[in-house]
Amino acid sequence: MKKLKRSARLVEMTQYLLFRPHTLIPLTTFAERYNSAKSSISEDLAIIKEVCESEGLGDLQTLAGAAGGVKFIPKISKAQSEIFMTDICRQLEQPERVLPGGYMYMSDLLGRPMILNEIGKMFATAFAGRDIDVVMTVETKGIPLAYATAMFLNLPVVIVRRDNKVTEGSAVSINYVSGSNKRIQTMSLSRRALKEEAKVLIIDDFMRAGGTIHGMMDLLSEFRATVKGVGVFVESDEVEEHLVEDYLSLARLTHVDSRSKQVKVVLGNYFE
């Protein structure tokens, strides 16, 4: 790469780091990339670190030694998250979102990249300190949330299917009881999709009683995997008890009336 002016180099280095979160990058990589001395690269990284941390964009961690380098950890402050999710809660309270059975229409919000980007960053911030191998979700609405989260954690995504597909190869299938309607349903996961004893972060869009998430946990036990965290976009408070105890929610549905179309959504337990 041709030698850049410092201002241009700072911009390019920042973009390089943003697109490689949670990745250790040796100083020699930057030195060779920009044909610059390591001392100059270190000064540039100090500037990027100061700006990222002061503006709440994330942390730039430095690891010393021959095998050292820098690692960018994307983050969003709790204050910024609260402002964003408060606005999302107001949008979720729109009467036209109420569906039969007390469910809510959220596909339009989960179809907007900017909103997914912020939600993914929140989950990535909350679970950044945990040793995680993959992000898991169940088809279909949780998929964009899982990918948004995985992008900021730089992790692969594993998708649990409602039924076994021929293109997935041999799979492990289990029956589970839906927590909301008590129906017995089936979910499956390809044997090639997940290594045994993997450390998994589960992400889902909506949790009523938690039957689906509990089913994923049972499925993971077949792979001797460990659940390192559970993140839920919206949880319902209108159930007697949740089948999952340890989880993080960004919003909580506290009241919904299908007849009057009245909805009340508050911030989730992440903000408590």
Tab-separated table of C-alpha atoms in Angstrom:
chain	number	residue	atom	x	y	z
A	1	MET	CA	0.000	0.000	0.000
A	2	LYS	CA	1.296	3.459	-0.837
A	3	LYS	CA	2.510	5.726	1.947
A	4	LEU	CA	-0.320	7.904	3.257
A	5	LYS	CA	-0.376	11.237	5.015
A	6	ARG	CA	-1.033	10.877	8.738
A	7	SER	CA	-4.603	12.202	8.511
A	8	ALA	CA	-5.465	9.704	5.783
A	9	ARG	CA	-3.690	6.920	7.649
A	10	LEU	CA	-5.733	7.595	10.788
A	11	VAL	CA	-8.975	7.317	8.821
A	12	GLU	CA	-7.913	4.103	7.095
A	13	MET	CA	-6.605	2.538	10.316
A	14	THR	CA	-9.847	3.341	12.127
A	15	GLN	CA	-11.905	1.702	9.394
A	16	TYR	CA	-9.588	-1.316	9.422
A	17	LEU	CA	-10.149	-1.762	13.165
A	18	LEU	CA	-13.916	-1.183	13.006
A	19	PHE	CA	-14.333	-3.983	10.481
A	20	ARG	CA	-12.222	-6.400	12.551
A	21	PRO	CA	-13.646	-6.261	16.086
A	22	HIS	CA	-12.261	-8.586	18.773
A	23	THR	CA	-9.314	-9.426	16.487
A	24	LEU	CA	-5.721	-9.103	17.640
A	25	ILE	CA	-3.819	-7.129	15.000
A	26	PRO	CA	0.000	-6.989	15.314
A	27	LEU	CA	1.657	-3.590	14.971
A	28	THR	CA	3.759	-5.039	12.160
A	29	THR	CA	0.557	-5.441	10.122
A	30	PHE	CA	-0.016	-1.691	10.199
A	31	ALA	CA	3.677	-0.871	9.797
A	32	GLU	CA	3.909	-2.956	6.624
A	33	ARG	CA	0.494	-1.860	5.362
A	34	TYR	CA	1.340	1.847	5.563
A	35	ASN	CA	5.110	1.588	5.112
A	36	SER	CA	5.612	3.395	8.420
A	37	ALA	CA	7.711	2.946	11.547
A	38	LYS	CA	6.148	1.142	14.507
A	39	SER	CA	6.682	4.239	16.642
A	40	SER	CA	4.509	6.271	14.263
A	41	ILE	CA	1.857	3.528	14.246
A	42	SER	CA	1.839	3.483	18.060
A	43	GLU	CA	1.240	7.242	18.126
A	44	ASP	CA	-1.620	6.877	15.649
A	45	LEU	CA	-3.212	4.117	17.706
A	46	ALA	CA	-2.979	6.260	20.838
A	47	ILE	CA	-5.016	8.960	19.068
A	48	ILE	CA	-7.613	6.436	17.849
A	49	LYS	CA	-7.830	4.930	21.342
A	50	GLU	CA	-8.431	8.328	22.951
A	51	VAL	CA	-11.177	9.288	20.496
A	52	CYS	CA	-12.951	5.911	20.619
A	53	GLU	CA	-13.029	5.840	24.410
A	54	SER	CA	-13.952	9.516	24.880
A	55	GLU	CA	-16.789	9.258	22.350
A	56	GLY	CA	-18.050	5.927	23.692
A	57	LEU	CA	-17.319	4.002	20.489
A	58	GLY	CA	-15.396	1.219	22.191
A	59	ASP	CA	-12.086	0.242	23.730
A	60	LEU	CA	-8.785	-0.217	21.956
A	61	GLN	CA	-6.842	-2.765	23.969
A	62	THR	CA	-3.066	-3.011	23.667
A	63	LEU	CA	-1.209	-6.258	24.287
A	64	ALA	CA	2.526	-5.910	24.798
A	65	GLY	CA	5.220	-8.371	23.787
A	66	ALA	CA	6.384	-10.100	20.626
A	67	ALA	CA	2.967	-11.686	20.081
A	68	GLY	CA	1.116	-8.503	21.048
A	69	GLY	CA	-0.830	-5.933	19.093
A	70	VAL	CA	-4.129	-4.082	19.364
A	71	LYS	CA	-7.717	-5.290	19.616
A	72	PHE	CA	-10.807	-3.123	19.104
A	73	ILE	CA	-13.786	-3.907	21.368
A	74	PRO	CA	-16.978	-2.173	20.106
A	75	LYS	CA	-19.143	-0.742	22.867
A	76	ILE	CA	-22.114	1.522	23.421
A	77	SER	CA	-22.669	3.304	26.714
A	78	LYS	CA	-25.614	2.466	28.944
A	79	ALA	CA	-26.811	6.075	28.639
A	80	GLN	CA	-26.807	5.948	24.829
A	81	SER	CA	-28.525	2.554	24.901
A	82	GLU	CA	-31.243	3.843	27.224
A	83	ILE	CA	-32.021	6.801	24.954
A	84	PHE	CA	-32.217	4.535	21.917
A	85	MET	CA	-34.339	1.841	23.567
A	86	THR	CA	-36.722	4.383	25.102
A	87	ASP	CA	-37.549	5.522	21.572
A	88	ILE	CA	-37.934	1.889	20.441
A	89	CYS	CA	-40.343	1.244	23.340
A	90	ARG	CA	-42.499	4.163	22.209
A	91	GLN	CA	-42.594	2.748	18.684
A	92	LEU	CA	-43.561	-0.680	20.018
A	93	GLU	CA	-46.511	0.874	21.844
A	94	GLN	CA	-48.220	1.845	18.580
A	95	PRO	CA	-51.748	0.279	18.651
A	96	GLU	CA	-51.492	-1.070	15.101
A	97	ARG	CA	-48.723	-3.426	16.223
A	98	VAL	CA	-51.067	-5.554	18.329
A	99	LEU	CA	-51.711	-8.989	16.818
A	100	PRO	CA	-54.230	-11.675	17.849
A	101	GLY	CA	-53.121	-13.606	20.909
A	102	GLY	CA	-51.298	-10.671	22.454
A	103	TYR	CA	-48.339	-10.828	20.082
A	104	MET	CA	-46.679	-7.805	18.516
A	105	TYR	CA	-45.631	-6.954	14.981
A	106	MET	CA	-41.912	-6.101	15.040
A	107	SER	CA	-40.710	-7.192	11.590
A	108	ASP	CA	-40.505	-3.624	10.280
A	109	LEU	CA	-38.149	-2.598	13.090
A	110	LEU	CA	-36.035	-5.753	12.729
A	111	GLY	CA	-35.806	-5.066	9.004
A	112	ARG	CA	-34.040	-1.732	9.465
A	113	PRO	CA	-30.233	-2.092	9.428
A	114	MET	CA	-29.661	0.991	11.590
A	115	ILE	CA	-31.855	-0.385	14.392
A	116	LEU	CA	-30.303	-3.857	14.111
A	117	ASN	CA	-26.876	-2.252	14.247
A	118	GLU	CA	-27.627	-0.568	17.585
A	119	ILE	CA	-29.269	-3.657	19.093
A	120	GLY	CA	-26.354	-5.830	18.007
A	121	LYS	CA	-23.924	-3.372	19.564
A	122	MET	CA	-25.886	-3.447	22.855
A	123	PHE	CA	-25.796	-7.234	23.056
A	124	ALA	CA	-22.132	-7.252	22.053
A	125	THR	CA	-21.368	-4.744	24.817
A	126	ALA	CA	-23.278	-6.739	27.420
A	127	PHE	CA	-21.620	-10.065	26.570
A	128	ALA	CA	-18.173	-8.832	25.482
A	129	GLY	CA	-16.408	-10.111	28.586
A	130	ARG	CA	-17.565	-13.710	28.184
A	131	ASP	CA	-15.675	-16.460	26.415
A	132	ILE	CA	-18.016	-17.229	23.492
A	133	ASP	CA	-17.500	-19.366	20.386
A	134	VAL	CA	-20.765	-18.856	18.466
A	135	VAL	CA	-24.025	-16.912	18.470
A	136	MET	CA	-27.137	-19.076	18.196
A	137	THR	CA	-30.743	-18.303	17.337
A	138	VAL	CA	-33.824	-20.120	16.078
A	139	GLU	CA	-35.354	-19.338	12.705
A	140	THR	CA	-36.648	-16.952	11.576
A	141	LYS	CA	-37.120	-13.537	13.237
A	142	GLY	CA	-34.131	-13.913	15.513
A	143	ILE	CA	-31.722	-14.380	12.596
A	144	PRO	CA	-31.045	-10.676	11.813
A	145	LEU	CA	-30.508	-9.951	15.512
A	146	ALA	CA	-28.064	-12.833	15.824
A	147	TYR	CA	-26.055	-11.660	12.818
A	148	ALA	CA	-25.981	-8.066	14.073
A	149	THR	CA	-24.660	-9.258	17.431
A	150	ALA	CA	-22.172	-11.657	15.867
A	151	MET	CA	-20.807	-8.913	13.641
A	152	PHE	CA	-19.697	-6.834	16.646
A	153	LEU	CA	-18.351	-9.904	18.449
A	154	ASN	CA	-16.680	-11.251	15.284
A	155	LEU	CA	-18.267	-14.669	15.788
A	156	PRO	CA	-20.053	-17.198	13.534
A	157	VAL	CA	-23.836	-17.675	13.677
A	158	VAL	CA	-25.596	-21.017	14.188
A	159	ILE	CA	-29.281	-21.293	13.266
A	160	VAL	CA	-31.614	-23.835	14.861
A	161	ARG	CA	-34.246	-25.080	12.400
A	162	ARG	CA	-37.892	-25.809	13.068
A	163	ASP	CA	-37.565	-28.923	10.935
A	164	ASN	CA	-34.677	-30.940	9.533
A	165	LYS	CA	-33.642	-30.008	5.979
A	166	VAL	CA	-31.876	-32.415	3.632
A	167	THR	CA	-29.295	-29.739	2.778
A	168	GLU	CA	-28.234	-29.574	6.445
A	169	GLY	CA	-27.033	-33.184	6.524
A	170	SER	CA	-27.468	-35.343	9.615
A	171	ALA	CA	-28.977	-33.430	12.503
A	172	VAL	CA	-29.920	-33.690	16.160
A	173	SER	CA	-33.636	-33.113	16.772
A	174	ILE	CA	-35.557	-32.708	20.008
A	175	ASN	CA	-39.130	-32.102	21.041
A	176	TYR	CA	-39.866	-29.226	23.380
A	177	VAL	CA	-42.943	-27.710	24.978
A	178	SER	CA	-43.801	-24.173	23.977
A	179	GLY	CA	-44.042	-22.105	27.131
A	180	SER	CA	-46.933	-19.974	25.889
A	181	ASN	CA	-49.399	-22.438	24.326
A	182	LYS	CA	-48.018	-25.701	25.818
A	183	ARG	CA	-47.786	-27.304	22.384
A	184	ILE	CA	-45.127	-29.887	21.646
A	185	GLN	CA	-42.860	-28.683	18.848
A	186	THR	CA	-39.644	-29.845	17.214
A	187	MET	CA	-36.317	-28.141	16.592
A	188	SER	CA	-33.149	-29.487	15.019
A	189	LEU	CA	-29.510	-28.553	14.540
A	190	SER	CA	-27.079	-29.929	11.992
A	191	ARG	CA	-24.254	-31.933	13.531
A	192	ARG	CA	-21.809	-29.974	11.380
A	193	ALA	CA	-23.093	-26.599	12.554
A	194	LEU	CA	-21.724	-26.776	16.082
A	195	LYS	CA	-18.632	-28.340	17.593
A	196	GLU	CA	-19.010	-30.298	20.793
A	197	GLU	CA	-18.358	-28.408	24.032
A	198	ALA	CA	-18.810	-25.068	22.265
A	199	LYS	CA	-19.550	-21.933	24.294
A	200	VAL	CA	-22.774	-20.396	23.005
A	201	LEU	CA	-24.570	-17.061	23.220
A	202	ILE	CA	-28.317	-17.399	22.519
A	203	ILE	CA	-30.098	-14.411	20.930
A	204	ASP	CA	-33.862	-14.220	20.302
A	205	ASP	CA	-36.310	-11.530	19.245
A	206	PHE	CA	-39.219	-12.259	21.625
A	207	MET	CA	-39.644	-14.329	24.755
A	208	ARG	CA	-43.009	-15.006	26.286
A	209	ALA	CA	-42.548	-17.890	28.732
A	210	GLY	CA	-39.166	-18.958	27.380
A	211	GLY	CA	-40.097	-22.372	26.007
A	212	THR	CA	-38.170	-21.906	22.766
A	213	ILE	CA	-35.009	-20.725	24.519
A	214	HIS	CA	-35.310	-23.550	27.042
A	215	GLY	CA	-35.626	-25.942	24.083
A	216	MET	CA	-32.419	-24.542	22.573
A	217	MET	CA	-30.662	-25.127	25.883
A	218	ASP	CA	-31.823	-28.751	25.878
A	219	LEU	CA	-30.634	-29.092	22.288
A	220	LEU	CA	-27.227	-27.685	23.228
A	221	SER	CA	-26.871	-30.271	25.961
A	222	GLU	CA	-26.852	-32.907	23.195
A	223	PHE	CA	-23.666	-31.238	21.923
A	224	ARG	CA	-22.251	-30.904	25.453
A	225	ALA	CA	-22.205	-27.172	24.798
A	226	THR	CA	-22.239	-24.433	27.423
A	227	VAL	CA	-24.670	-21.503	27.378
A	228	LYS	CA	-22.624	-18.394	28.163
A	229	GLY	CA	-25.524	-15.965	27.929
A	230	VAL	CA	-29.067	-15.318	26.682
A	231	GLY	CA	-30.091	-12.039	25.077
A	232	VAL	CA	-33.710	-11.155	24.252
A	233	PHE	CA	-34.895	-8.092	22.357
A	234	VAL	CA	-38.380	-8.033	23.944
A	235	GLU	CA	-39.672	-10.152	26.824
A	236	SER	CA	-43.285	-10.499	27.908
A	237	ASP	CA	-44.198	-9.772	31.505
A	238	GLU	CA	-47.686	-11.227	31.095
A	239	VAL	CA	-46.780	-14.784	32.139
A	240	GLU	CA	-46.848	-16.467	35.523
A	241	GLU	CA	-43.226	-17.569	35.288
A	242	HIS	CA	-40.399	-17.777	32.784
A	243	LEU	CA	-38.782	-21.111	31.983
A	244	VAL	CA	-35.451	-19.296	31.656
A	245	GLU	CA	-34.088	-17.452	34.668
A	246	ASP	CA	-30.740	-16.017	33.614
A	247	TYR	CA	-31.312	-13.764	30.594
A	248	LEU	CA	-30.861	-10.168	29.478
A	249	SER	CA	-33.721	-8.227	27.886
A	250	LEU	CA	-33.659	-4.821	26.195
A	251	ALA	CA	-37.426	-4.176	26.403
A	252	ARG	CA	-40.306	-5.600	28.404
A	253	LEU	CA	-43.920	-5.910	27.273
A	254	THR	CA	-45.907	-5.299	30.472
A	255	HIS	CA	-49.426	-4.976	29.084
A	256	VAL	CA	-51.244	-5.648	25.831
A	257	ASP	CA	-54.998	-5.606	25.223
A	258	SER	CA	-56.021	-7.087	21.864
A	259	ARG	CA	-59.464	-5.469	22.007
A	260	SER	CA	-58.554	-1.919	22.968
A	261	LYS	CA	-55.157	-2.093	21.232
A	262	GLN	CA	-53.501	-0.692	24.339
A	263	VAL	CA	-49.820	-1.575	24.753
A	264	LYS	CA	-47.270	-0.766	27.423
A	265	VAL	CA	-43.571	-1.386	26.801
A	266	VAL	CA	-40.791	-0.430	29.228
A	267	LEU	CA	-37.034	-0.849	29.331
A	268	GLY	CA	-35.794	-4.405	29.961
A	269	ASN	CA	-33.686	-5.789	32.772
A	270	TYR	CA	-30.446	-4.683	31.044
A	271	PHE	CA	-31.175	-1.198	32.362
A	272	GLU	CA	-32.028	-2.219	35.924
